[in-house]
mmCIF file of N, CA, C and O in Angstrom:
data_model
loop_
_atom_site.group_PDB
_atom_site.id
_atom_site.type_symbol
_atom_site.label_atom_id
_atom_site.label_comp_id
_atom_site.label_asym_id
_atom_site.label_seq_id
_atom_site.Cartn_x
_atom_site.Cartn_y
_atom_site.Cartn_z
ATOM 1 N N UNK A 1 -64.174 -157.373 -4.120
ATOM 2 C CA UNK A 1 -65.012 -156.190 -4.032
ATOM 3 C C UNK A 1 -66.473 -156.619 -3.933
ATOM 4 O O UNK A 1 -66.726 -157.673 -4.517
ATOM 5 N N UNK A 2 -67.627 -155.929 -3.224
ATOM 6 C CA UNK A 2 -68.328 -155.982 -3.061
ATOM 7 C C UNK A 2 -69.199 -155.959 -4.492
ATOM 8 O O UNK A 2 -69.189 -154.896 -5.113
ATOM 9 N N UNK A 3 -69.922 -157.046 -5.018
ATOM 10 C CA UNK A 3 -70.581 -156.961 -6.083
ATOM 11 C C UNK A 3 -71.640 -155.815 -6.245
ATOM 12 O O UNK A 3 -72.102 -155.299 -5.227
ATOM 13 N N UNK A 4 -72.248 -155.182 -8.135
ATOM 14 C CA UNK A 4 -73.134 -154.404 -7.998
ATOM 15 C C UNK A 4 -74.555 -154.921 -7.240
ATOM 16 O O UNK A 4 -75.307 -154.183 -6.603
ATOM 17 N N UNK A 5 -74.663 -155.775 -7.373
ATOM 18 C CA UNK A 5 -76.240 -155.867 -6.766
ATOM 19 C C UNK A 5 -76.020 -155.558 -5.131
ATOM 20 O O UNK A 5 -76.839 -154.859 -4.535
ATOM 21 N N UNK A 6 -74.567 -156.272 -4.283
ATOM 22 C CA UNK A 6 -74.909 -155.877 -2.835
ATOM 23 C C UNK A 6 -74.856 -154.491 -2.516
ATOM 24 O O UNK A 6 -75.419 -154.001 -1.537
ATOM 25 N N UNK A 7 -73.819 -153.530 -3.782
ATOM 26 C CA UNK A 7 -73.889 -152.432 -3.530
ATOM 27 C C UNK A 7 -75.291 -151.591 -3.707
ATOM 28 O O UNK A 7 -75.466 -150.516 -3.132
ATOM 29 N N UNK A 8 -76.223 -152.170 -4.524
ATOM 30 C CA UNK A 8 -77.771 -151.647 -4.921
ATOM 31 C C UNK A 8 -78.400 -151.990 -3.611
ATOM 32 O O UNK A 8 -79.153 -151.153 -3.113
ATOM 33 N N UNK A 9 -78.146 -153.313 -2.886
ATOM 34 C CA UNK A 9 -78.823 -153.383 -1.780
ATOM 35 C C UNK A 9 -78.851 -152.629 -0.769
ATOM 36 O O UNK A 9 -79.830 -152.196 -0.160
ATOM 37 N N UNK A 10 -77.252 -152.397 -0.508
ATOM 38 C CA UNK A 10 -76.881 -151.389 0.925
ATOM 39 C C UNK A 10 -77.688 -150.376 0.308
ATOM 40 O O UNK A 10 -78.486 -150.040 1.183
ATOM 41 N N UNK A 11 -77.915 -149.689 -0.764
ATOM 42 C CA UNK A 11 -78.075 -148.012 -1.224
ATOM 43 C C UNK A 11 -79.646 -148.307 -1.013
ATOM 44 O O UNK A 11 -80.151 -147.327 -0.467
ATOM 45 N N UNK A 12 -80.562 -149.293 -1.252
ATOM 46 C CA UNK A 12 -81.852 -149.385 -1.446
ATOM 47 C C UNK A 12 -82.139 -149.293 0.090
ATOM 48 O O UNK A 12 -83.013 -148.523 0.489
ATOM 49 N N UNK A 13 -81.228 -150.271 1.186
ATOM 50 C CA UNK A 13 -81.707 -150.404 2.698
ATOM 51 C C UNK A 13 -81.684 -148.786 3.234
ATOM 52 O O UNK A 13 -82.557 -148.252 3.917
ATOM 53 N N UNK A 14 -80.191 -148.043 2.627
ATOM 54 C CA UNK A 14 -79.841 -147.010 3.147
ATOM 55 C C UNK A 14 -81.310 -146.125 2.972
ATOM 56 O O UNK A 14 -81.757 -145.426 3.882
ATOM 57 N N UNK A 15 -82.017 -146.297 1.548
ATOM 58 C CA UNK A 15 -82.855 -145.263 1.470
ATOM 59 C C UNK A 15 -83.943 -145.632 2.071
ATOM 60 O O UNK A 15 -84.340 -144.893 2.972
ATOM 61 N N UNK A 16 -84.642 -146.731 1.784
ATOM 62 C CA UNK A 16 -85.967 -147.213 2.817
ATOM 63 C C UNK A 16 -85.693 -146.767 4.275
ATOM 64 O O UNK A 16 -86.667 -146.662 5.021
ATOM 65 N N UNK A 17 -84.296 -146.461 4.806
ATOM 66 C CA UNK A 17 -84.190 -147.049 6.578
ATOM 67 C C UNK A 17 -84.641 -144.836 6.669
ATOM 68 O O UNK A 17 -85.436 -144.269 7.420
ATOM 69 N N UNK A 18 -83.627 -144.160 5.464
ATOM 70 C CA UNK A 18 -83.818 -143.076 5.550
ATOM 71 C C UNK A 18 -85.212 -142.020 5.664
ATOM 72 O O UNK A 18 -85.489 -141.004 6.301
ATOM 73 N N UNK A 19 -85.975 -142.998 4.541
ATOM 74 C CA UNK A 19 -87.529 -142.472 4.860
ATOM 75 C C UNK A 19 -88.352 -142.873 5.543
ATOM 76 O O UNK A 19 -89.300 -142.182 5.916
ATOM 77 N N UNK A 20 -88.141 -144.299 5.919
ATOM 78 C CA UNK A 20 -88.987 -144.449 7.723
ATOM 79 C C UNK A 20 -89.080 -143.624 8.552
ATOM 80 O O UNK A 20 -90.013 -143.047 9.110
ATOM 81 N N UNK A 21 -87.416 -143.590 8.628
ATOM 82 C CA UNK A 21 -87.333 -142.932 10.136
ATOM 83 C C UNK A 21 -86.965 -141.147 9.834
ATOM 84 O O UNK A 21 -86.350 -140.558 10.723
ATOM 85 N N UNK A 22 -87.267 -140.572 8.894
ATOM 86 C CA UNK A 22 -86.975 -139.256 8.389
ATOM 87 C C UNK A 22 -85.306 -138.720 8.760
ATOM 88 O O UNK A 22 -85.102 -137.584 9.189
ATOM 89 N N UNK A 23 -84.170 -139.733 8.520
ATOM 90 C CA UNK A 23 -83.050 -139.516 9.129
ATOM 91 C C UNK A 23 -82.127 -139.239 7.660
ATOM 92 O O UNK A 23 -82.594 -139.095 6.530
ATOM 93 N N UNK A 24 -80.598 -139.213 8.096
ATOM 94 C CA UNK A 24 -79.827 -139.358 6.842
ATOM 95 C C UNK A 24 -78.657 -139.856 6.849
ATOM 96 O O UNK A 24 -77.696 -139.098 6.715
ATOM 97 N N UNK A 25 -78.523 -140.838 6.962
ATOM 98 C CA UNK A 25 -77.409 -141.542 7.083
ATOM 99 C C UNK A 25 -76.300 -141.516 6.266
ATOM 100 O O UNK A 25 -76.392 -141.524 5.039
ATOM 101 N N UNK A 26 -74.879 -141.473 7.085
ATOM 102 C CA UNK A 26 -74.161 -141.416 5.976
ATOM 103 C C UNK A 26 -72.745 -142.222 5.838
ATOM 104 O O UNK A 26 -71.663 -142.141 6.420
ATOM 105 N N UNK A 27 -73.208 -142.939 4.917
ATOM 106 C CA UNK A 27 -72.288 -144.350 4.683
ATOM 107 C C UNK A 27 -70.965 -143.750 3.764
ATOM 108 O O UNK A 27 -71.169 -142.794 3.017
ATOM 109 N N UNK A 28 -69.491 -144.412 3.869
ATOM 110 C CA UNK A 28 -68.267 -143.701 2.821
ATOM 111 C C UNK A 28 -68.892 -144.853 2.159
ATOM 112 O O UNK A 28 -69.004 -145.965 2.675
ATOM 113 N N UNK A 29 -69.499 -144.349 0.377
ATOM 114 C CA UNK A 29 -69.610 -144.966 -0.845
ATOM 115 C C UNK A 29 -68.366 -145.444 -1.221
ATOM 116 O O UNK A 29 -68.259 -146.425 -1.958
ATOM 117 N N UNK A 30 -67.203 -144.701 -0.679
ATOM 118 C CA UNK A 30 -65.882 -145.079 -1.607
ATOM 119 C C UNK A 30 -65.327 -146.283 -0.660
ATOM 120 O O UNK A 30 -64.795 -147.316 -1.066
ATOM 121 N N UNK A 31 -65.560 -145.929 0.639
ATOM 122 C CA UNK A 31 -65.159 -147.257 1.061
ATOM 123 C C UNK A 31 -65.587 -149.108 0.507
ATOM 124 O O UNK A 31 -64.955 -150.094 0.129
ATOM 125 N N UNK A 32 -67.216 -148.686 0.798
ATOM 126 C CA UNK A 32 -67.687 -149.596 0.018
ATOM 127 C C UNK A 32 -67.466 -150.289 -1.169
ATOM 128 O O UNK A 32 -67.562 -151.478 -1.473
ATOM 129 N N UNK A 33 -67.160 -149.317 -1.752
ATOM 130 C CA UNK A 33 -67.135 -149.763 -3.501
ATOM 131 C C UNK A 33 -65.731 -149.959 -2.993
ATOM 132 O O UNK A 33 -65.832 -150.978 -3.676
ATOM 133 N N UNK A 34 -64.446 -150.001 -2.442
ATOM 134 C CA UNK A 34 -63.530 -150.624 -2.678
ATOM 135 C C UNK A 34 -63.222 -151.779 -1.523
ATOM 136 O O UNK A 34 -62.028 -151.933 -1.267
ATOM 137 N N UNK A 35 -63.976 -152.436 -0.947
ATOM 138 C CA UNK A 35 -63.952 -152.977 0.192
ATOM 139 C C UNK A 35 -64.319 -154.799 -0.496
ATOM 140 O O UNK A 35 -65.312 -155.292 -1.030
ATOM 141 N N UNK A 36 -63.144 -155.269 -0.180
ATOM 142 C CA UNK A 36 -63.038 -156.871 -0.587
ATOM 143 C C UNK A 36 -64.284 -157.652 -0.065
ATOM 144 O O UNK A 36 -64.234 -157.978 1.121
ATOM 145 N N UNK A 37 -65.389 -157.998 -0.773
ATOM 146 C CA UNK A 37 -66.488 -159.095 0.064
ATOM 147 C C UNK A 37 -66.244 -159.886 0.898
ATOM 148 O O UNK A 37 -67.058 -160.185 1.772
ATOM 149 N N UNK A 38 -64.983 -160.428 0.795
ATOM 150 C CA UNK A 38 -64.612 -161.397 2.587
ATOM 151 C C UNK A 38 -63.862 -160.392 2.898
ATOM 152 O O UNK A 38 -62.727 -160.776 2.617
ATOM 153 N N UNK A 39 -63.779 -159.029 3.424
ATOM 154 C CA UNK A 39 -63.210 -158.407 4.283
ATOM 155 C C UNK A 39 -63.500 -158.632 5.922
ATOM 156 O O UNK A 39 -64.561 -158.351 6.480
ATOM 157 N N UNK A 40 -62.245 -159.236 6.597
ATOM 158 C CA UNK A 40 -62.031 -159.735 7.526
ATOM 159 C C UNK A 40 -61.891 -158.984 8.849
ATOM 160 O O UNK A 40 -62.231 -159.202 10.011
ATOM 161 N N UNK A 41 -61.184 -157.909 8.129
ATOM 162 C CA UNK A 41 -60.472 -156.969 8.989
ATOM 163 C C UNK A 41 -61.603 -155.928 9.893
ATOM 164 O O UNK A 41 -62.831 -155.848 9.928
ATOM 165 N N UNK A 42 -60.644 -155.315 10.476
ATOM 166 C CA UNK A 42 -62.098 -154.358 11.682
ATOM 167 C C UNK A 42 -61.804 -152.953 11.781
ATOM 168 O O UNK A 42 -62.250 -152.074 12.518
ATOM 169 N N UNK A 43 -60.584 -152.955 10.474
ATOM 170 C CA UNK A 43 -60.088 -151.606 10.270
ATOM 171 C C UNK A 43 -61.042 -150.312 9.906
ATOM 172 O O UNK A 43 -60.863 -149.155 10.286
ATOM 173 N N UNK A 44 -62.253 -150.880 8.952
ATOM 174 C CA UNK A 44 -63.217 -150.490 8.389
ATOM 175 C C UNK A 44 -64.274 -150.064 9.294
ATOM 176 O O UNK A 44 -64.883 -150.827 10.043
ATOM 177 N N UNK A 45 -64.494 -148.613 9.176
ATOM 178 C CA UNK A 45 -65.852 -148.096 10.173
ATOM 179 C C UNK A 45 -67.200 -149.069 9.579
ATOM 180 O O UNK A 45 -67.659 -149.116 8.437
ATOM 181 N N UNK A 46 -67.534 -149.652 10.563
ATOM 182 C CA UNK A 46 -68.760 -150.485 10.153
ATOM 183 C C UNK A 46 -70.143 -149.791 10.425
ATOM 184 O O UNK A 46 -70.168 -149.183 11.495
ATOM 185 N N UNK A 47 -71.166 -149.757 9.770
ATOM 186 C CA UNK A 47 -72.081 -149.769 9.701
ATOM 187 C C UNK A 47 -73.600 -150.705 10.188
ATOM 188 O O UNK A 47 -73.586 -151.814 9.654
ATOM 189 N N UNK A 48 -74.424 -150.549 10.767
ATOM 190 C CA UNK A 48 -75.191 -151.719 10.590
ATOM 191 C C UNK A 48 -76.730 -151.095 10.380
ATOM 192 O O UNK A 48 -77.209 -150.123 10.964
ATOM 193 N N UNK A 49 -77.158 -151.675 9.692
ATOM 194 C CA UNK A 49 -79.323 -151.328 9.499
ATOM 195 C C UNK A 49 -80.084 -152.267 9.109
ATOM 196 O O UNK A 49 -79.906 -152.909 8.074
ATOM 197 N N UNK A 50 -80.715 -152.377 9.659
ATOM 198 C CA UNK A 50 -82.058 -153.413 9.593
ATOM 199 C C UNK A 50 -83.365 -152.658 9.320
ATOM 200 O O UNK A 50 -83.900 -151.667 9.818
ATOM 201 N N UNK A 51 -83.823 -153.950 7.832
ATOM 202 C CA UNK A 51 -85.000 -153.250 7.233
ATOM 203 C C UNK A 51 -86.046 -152.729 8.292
ATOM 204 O O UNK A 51 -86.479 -153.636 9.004
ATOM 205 N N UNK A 52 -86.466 -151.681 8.514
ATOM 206 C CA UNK A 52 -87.914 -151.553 9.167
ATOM 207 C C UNK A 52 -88.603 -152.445 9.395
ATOM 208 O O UNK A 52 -88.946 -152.501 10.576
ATOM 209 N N UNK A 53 -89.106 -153.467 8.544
ATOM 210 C CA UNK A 53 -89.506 -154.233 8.492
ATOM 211 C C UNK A 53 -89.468 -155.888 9.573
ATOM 212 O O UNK A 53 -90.294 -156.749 9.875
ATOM 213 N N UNK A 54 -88.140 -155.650 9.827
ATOM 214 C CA UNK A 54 -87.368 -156.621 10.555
ATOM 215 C C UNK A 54 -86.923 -156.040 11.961
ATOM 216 O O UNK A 54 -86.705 -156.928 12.784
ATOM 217 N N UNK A 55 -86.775 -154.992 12.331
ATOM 218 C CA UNK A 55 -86.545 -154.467 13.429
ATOM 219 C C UNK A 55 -87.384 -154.965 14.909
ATOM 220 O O UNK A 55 -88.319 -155.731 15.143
ATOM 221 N N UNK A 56 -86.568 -154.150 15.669
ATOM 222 C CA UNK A 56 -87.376 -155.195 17.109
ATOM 223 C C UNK A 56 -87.313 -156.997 17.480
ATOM 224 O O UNK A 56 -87.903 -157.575 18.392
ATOM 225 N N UNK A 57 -86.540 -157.496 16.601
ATOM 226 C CA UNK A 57 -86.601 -158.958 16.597
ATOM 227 C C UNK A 57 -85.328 -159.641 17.156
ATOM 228 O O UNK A 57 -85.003 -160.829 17.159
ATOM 229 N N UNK A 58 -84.634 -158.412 17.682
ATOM 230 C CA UNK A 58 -83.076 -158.691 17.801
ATOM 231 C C UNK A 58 -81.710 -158.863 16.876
ATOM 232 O O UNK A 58 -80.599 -159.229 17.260
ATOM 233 N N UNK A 59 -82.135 -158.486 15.528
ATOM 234 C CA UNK A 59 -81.333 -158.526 14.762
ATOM 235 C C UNK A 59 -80.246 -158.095 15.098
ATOM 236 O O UNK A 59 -79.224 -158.690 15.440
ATOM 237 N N UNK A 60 -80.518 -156.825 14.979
ATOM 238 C CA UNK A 60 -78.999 -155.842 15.367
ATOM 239 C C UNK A 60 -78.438 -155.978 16.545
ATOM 240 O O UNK A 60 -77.366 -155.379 16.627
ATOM 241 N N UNK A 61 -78.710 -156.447 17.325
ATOM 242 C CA UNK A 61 -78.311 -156.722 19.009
ATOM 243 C C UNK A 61 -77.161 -157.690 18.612
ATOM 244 O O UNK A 61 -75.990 -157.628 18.986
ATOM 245 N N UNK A 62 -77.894 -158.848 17.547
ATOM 246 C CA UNK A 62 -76.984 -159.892 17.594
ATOM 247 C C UNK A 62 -75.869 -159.720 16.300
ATOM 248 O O UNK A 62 -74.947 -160.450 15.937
ATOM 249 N N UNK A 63 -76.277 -158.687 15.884
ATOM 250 C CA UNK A 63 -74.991 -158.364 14.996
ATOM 251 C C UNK A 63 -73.973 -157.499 15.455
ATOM 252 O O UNK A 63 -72.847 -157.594 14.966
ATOM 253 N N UNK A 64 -74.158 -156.883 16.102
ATOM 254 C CA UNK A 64 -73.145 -155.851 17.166
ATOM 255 C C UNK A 64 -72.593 -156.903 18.107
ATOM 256 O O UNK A 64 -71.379 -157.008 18.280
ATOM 257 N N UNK A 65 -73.527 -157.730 18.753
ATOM 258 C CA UNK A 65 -72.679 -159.190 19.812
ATOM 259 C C UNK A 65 -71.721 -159.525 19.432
ATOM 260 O O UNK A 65 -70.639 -159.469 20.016
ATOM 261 N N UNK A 66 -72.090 -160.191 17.725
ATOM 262 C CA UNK A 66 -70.958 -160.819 17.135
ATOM 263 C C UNK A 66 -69.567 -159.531 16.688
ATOM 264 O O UNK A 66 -68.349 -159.654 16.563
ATOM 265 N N UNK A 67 -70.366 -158.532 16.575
ATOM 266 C CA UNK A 67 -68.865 -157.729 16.414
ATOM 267 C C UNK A 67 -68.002 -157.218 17.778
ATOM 268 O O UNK A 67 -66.866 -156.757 17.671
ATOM 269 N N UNK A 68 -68.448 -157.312 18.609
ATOM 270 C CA UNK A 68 -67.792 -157.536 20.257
ATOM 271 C C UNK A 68 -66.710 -158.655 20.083
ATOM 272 O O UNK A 68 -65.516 -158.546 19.805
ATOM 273 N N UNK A 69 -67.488 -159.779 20.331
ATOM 274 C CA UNK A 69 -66.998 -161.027 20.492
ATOM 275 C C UNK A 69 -66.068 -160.808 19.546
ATOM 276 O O UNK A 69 -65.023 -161.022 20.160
ATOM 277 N N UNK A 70 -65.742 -160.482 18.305
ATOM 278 C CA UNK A 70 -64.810 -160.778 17.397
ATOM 279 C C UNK A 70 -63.193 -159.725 17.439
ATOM 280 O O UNK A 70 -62.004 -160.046 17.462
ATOM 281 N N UNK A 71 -63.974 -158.275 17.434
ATOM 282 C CA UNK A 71 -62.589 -157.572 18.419
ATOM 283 C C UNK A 71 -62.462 -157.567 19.845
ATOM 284 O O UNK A 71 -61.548 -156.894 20.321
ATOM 285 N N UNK A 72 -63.181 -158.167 20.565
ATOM 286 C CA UNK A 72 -62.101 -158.924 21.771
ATOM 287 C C UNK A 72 -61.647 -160.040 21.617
ATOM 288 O O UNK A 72 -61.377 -160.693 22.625
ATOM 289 N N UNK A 73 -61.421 -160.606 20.287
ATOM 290 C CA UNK A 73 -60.668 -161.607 20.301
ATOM 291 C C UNK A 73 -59.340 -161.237 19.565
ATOM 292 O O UNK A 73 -58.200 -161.697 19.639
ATOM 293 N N UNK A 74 -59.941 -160.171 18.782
ATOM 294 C CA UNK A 74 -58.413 -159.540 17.910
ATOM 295 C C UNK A 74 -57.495 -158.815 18.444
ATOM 296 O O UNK A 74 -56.336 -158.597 18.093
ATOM 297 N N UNK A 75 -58.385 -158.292 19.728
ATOM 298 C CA UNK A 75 -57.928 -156.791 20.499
ATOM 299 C C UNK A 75 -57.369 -157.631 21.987
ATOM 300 O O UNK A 75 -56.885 -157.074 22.973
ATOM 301 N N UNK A 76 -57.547 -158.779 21.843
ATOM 302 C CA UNK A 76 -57.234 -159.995 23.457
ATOM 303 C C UNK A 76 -55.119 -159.824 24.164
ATOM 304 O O UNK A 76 -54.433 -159.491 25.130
ATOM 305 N N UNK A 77 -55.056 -160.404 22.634
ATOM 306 C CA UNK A 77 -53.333 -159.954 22.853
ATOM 307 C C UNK A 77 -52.660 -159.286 23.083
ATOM 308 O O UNK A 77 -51.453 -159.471 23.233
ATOM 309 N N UNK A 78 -53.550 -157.831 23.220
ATOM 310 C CA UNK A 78 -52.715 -156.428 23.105
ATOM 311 C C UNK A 78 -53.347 -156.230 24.457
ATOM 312 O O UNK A 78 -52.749 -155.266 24.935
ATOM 313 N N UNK A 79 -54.195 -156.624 25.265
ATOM 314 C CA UNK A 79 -54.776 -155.989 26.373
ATOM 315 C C UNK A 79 -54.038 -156.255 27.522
ATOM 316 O O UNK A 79 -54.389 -155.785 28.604
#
């Protein structure tokens, strides 16, 4: 399971990303809180946000890449 502090982190990014950009995002808490820290799987609606702070630098480009690359490799056999 995802430890308390990463769960304080997601909730702290969730709220900073929320009052930047005056939006409201909405993450399943319950998923989270029961979701194994090496969860492997791609069963899980994923999420992604980058601090304000960090944005524009390509972060998220290259975190969505890598989640491509990884279900077309899971999703390869069945195609």
């Amino acid at each position: 399971m995802l430890t308390k502090k990463q769960l304080d982190d997601i909730r702290s990014l969730q709220q900073i990303s929320e009052e930047t950009e005056n939006i409201e995002l909405k993450l399943n808490w319950d998923t989270l809180k029961s979701r194994p820290a090496d969860e492997k799987n791609l069963h899980y609606g994923k999420s992604g946000m980058v601090h304000p702070d960090h944005r524009r630098k390509g972060i998220f480009t290259s975190l969505f890449n890598e989640a491509v690359k990884q279900l077309t490799k899971v999703l390869s056999p069945y195609c």
